[in-house]
Coordinates of C-alpha atoms in Angstrom, one line a residue:
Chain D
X8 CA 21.8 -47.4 56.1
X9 CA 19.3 -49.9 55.7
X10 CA 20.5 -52.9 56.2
X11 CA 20.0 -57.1 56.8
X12 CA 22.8 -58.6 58.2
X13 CA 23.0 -63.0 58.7
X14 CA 24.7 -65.4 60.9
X15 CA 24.3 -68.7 62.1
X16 CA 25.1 -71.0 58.8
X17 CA 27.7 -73.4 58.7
X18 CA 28.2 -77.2 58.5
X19 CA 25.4 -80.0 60.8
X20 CA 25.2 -83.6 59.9
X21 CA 22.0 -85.0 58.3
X22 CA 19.1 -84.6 61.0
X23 CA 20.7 -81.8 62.5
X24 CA 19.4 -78.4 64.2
X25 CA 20.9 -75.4 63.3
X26 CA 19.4 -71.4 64.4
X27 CA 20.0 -68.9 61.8
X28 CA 19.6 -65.2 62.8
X29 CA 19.0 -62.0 60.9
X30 CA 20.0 -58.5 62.2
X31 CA 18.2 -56.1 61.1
X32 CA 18.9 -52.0 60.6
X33 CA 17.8 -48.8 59.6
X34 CA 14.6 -49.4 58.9
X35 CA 11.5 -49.5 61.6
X36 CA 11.6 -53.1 61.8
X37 CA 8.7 -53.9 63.9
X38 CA 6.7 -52.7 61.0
X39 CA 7.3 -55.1 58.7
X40 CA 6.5 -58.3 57.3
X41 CA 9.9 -60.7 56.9
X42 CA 11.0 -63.5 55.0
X43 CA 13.7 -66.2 54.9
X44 CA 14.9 -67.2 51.0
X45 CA 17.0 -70.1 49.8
X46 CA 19.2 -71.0 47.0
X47 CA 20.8 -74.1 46.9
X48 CA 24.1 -74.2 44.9
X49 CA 23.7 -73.4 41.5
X50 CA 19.9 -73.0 41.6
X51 CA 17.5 -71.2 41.5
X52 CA 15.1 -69.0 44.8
X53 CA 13.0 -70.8 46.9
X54 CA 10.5 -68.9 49.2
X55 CA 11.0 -70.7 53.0
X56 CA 8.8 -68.5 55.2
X57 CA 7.1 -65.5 56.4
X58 CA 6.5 -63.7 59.6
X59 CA 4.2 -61.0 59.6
X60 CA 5.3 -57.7 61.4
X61 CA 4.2 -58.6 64.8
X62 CA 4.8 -62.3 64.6
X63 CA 1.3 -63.3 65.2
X64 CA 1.0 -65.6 61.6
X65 CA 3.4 -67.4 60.0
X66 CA 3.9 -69.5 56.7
X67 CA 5.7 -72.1 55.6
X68 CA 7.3 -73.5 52.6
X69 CA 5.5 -77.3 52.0
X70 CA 9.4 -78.1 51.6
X71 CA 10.0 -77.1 55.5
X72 CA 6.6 -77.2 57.2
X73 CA 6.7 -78.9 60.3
X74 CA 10.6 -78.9 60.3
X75 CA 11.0 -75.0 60.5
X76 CA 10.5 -72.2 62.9
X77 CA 10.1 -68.3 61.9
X78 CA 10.4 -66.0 64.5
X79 CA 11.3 -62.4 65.4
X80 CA 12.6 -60.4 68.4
X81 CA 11.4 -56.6 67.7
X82 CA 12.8 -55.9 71.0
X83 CA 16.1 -57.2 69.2
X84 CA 15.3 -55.8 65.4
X85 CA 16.3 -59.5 64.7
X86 CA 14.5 -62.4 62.5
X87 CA 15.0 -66.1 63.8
X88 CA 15.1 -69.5 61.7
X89 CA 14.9 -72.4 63.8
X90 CA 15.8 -75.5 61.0
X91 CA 15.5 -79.1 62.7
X92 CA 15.8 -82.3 60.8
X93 CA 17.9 -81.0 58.3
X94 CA 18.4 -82.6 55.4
X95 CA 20.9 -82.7 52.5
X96 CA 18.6 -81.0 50.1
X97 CA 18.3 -77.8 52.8
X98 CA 21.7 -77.4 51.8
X99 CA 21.8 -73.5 50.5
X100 CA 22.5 -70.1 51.2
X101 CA 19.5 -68.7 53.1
X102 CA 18.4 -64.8 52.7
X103 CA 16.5 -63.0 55.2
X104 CA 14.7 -60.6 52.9
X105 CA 12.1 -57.6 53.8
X106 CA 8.8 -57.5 52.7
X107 CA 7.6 -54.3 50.7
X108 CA 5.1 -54.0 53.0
X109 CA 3.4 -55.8 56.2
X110 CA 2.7 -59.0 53.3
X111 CA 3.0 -57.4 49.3
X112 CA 4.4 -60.3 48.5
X113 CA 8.0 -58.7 47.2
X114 CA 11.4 -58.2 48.7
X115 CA 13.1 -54.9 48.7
X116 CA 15.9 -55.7 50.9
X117 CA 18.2 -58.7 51.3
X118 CA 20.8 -59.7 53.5
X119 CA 23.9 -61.0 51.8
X120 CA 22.9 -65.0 53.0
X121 CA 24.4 -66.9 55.1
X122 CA 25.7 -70.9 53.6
X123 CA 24.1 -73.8 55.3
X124 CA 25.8 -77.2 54.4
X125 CA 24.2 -80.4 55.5
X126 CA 26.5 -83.3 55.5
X127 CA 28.0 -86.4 56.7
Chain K
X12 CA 0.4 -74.5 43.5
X13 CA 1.1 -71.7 41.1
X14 CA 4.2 -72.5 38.5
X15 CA 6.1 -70.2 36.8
X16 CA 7.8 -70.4 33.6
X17 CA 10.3 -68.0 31.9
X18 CA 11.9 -67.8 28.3
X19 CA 14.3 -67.7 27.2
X20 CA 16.3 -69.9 30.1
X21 CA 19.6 -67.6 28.6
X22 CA 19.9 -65.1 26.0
X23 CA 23.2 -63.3 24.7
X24 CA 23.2 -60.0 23.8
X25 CA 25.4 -56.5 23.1
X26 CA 25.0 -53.3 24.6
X27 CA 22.7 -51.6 23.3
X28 CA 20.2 -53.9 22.7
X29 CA 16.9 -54.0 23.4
X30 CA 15.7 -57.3 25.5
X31 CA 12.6 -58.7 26.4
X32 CA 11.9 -61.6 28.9
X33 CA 9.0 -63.5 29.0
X34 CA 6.8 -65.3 32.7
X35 CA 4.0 -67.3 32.3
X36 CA 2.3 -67.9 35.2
X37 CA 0.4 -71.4 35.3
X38 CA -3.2 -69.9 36.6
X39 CA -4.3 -66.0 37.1
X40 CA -2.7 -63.9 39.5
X41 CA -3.9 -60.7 38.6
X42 CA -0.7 -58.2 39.2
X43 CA 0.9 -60.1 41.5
X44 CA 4.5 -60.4 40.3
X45 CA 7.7 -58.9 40.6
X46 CA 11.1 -59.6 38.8
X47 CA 14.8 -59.5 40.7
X48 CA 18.0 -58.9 39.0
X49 CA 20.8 -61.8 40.5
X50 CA 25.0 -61.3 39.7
X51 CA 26.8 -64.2 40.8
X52 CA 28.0 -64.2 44.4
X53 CA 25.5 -61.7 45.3
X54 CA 22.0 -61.4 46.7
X55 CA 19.0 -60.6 44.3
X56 CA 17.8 -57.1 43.8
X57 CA 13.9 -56.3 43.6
X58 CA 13.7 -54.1 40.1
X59 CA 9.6 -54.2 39.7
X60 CA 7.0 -55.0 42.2
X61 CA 3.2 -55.5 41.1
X62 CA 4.0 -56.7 37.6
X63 CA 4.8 -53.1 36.3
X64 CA 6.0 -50.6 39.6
X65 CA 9.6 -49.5 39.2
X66 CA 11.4 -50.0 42.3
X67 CA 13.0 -47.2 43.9
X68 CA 16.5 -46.2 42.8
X69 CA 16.0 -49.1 39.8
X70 CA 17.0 -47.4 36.2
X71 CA 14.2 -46.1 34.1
X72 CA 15.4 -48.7 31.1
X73 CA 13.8 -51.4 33.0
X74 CA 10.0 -51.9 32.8
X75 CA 7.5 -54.8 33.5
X76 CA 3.6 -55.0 31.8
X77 CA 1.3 -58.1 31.9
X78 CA -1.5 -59.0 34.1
X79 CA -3.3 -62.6 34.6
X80 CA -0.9 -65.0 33.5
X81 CA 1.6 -63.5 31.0
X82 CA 4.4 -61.1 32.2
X83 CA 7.2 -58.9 30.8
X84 CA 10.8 -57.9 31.9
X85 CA 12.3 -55.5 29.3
X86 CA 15.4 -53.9 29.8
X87 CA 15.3 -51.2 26.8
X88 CA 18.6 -50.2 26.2
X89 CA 21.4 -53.0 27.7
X90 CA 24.3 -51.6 29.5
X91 CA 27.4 -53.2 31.1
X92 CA 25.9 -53.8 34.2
X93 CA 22.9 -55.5 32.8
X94 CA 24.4 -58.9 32.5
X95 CA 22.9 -61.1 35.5
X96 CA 20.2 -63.8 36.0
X97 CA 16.7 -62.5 36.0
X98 CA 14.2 -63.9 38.4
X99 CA 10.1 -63.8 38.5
X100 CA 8.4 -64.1 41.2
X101 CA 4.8 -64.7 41.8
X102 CA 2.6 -64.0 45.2
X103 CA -0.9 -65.4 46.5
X104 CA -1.8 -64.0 49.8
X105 CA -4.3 -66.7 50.5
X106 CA -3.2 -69.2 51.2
X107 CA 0.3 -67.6 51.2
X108 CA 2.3 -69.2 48.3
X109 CA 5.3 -67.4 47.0
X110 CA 6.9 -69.0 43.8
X111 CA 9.9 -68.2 41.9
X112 CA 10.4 -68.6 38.0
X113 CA 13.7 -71.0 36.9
X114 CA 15.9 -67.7 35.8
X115 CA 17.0 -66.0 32.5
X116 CA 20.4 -65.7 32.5
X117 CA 21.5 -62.7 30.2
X118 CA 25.1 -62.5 29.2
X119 CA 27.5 -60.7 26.7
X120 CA 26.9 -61.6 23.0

C-alpha cells in the first residue's frame, strides 16, 4: 500500500547535525513533489521544505533556510533532510508528507514522523 | 507572509451536530487551501484540497467553500470519529510559502 515510512530522529546536543530519511512506497515516487512537516510538542504544523519531483528546486522554511538540506534519491524511492545547527526550538516530530501533485500545495500522504529532541 | 487564523480555537459538541469551522486568510489566495483532520499521537489526514475538493476516501459529511480570504470546514452530521484538531492550510506557489492555521480542536460536549 501506499506508504511513507521515517527514520533518523533521536536526541543531538544544541548545534548538532542530524540526517533524517523517508522511505517511500507504493506509489511512483519519482513523480512527485515532497515535503518535510514539523510539530513541535504540543503545537501546531509547520511547513519545513519542498523538493520538487526531480529535485532540481527546492524551498525552504525562513525558520530553516540556510541550516537545512532537502534531498531525494529516486534511485532509492527515499526523501533526505540534512538538519545542521540544530537548535532547541527544532525540537519536533518531523513528517515527510507527499504532495498532491508535482507542487498543489496539499499533502495526501504522511509518514507517521519521526521525534527529533535537541538538548543538552 | 500569508497568516492564517481559525475560530473557534475549540468547540464541544454531541453527535449529531452540525459544525462549522471558520479560516481567514490574512491577504487573497484565491482557492488555495486545504484542511487536515489531527487525533492525538497520529499524523494529519488531508480531508479537502483547493478550498472545496473532497479528498479521496474522506466521508461525504465533510465539505469546505470559500475563496479569497474566508474559508469553511463543516462537518454536517458529527460522528464518533469526528473528534480531533482541525488544521488549515494555505499555499502560494510563488514564492513558495506554505502556512498552517493554529488548530480547532473539536471534542465531545
Amino acid at each position: 500500500q501506499v506508504q511513507l515510512v521515517e527514520s533518523g530522529g533521536g536526541v543531538v546536543q544544541p548545534g548538532g547535525s542530524l540526517r533524517l530519511s523517508c522511505a517511500a512506497s507504493g506509489f511512483t515516487f519519482s513523480s512527485y513533489g515532497m515535503h518535510w512537516v514539523r510539530q513541535a510538542p504540543g503545537k501546531g504544523l509547520e511547513w519545513v521544505a519542498f523538493i520538487r519531483y526531480d529535485g532540481s528546486n527546492k524551498y525552504y522554511a525562513d525558520s530553516v533556510k540556510g541550516r537545512f538540506t532537502i534531498s531525494r534519491d529516486n534511485s532509492k524511492n527515499t526523501l533526505y533532510l540534512q538538519m545542521n545547527s540544530l537548535r532547541a526550538e527544532d525540537t519536533a516530530v518531523y513528517y515527510c508528507a507527499k504532495d498532491l501533485g508535482e507542487l498543489l500545495g496539499a499533502f495526501d500522504i504522511w509518514g507517521q514522523g519521526t521525534m527529533v529532541t535537541v538538548s543538552s | 507572509a500569508i497568516q492564517l487564523t481559525q475560530s473557534p480555537s475549540s468547540l464541544s459538541a454531541s453527535v449529531g451536530d452540525r459544525v462549522t469551522i471558520t479560516c481567514r486568510a490574512s491577504q487573497g489566495i484565491s482557492s488555495a487551501l486545504a484542511w487536515y483532520q489531527q487525533k492525538p499521537g497520529k499524523a494529519p489526514k488531508l480531508l479537502i484540497y483547493d478550498a472545496s475538493s473532497l479528498e479521496s476516501g474522506v466521508p461525504s459529511r465533510f465539505s469546505g467553500s470559500g475563496s479569497g480570504t474566508d474559508f469553511t470546514l463543516t462537518i454536517s452530521s458529527l460522528q464518533p470519529e469526528d473528534f480531533a484538531t482541525y488544521y488549515c492550510q494555505q499555499f502560494n506557489s510563488y514564492p513558495l510559502r506554505i502556512t498552517f492555521g493554529p488548530g480547532t480542536k473539536v471534542d465531545i460536549k
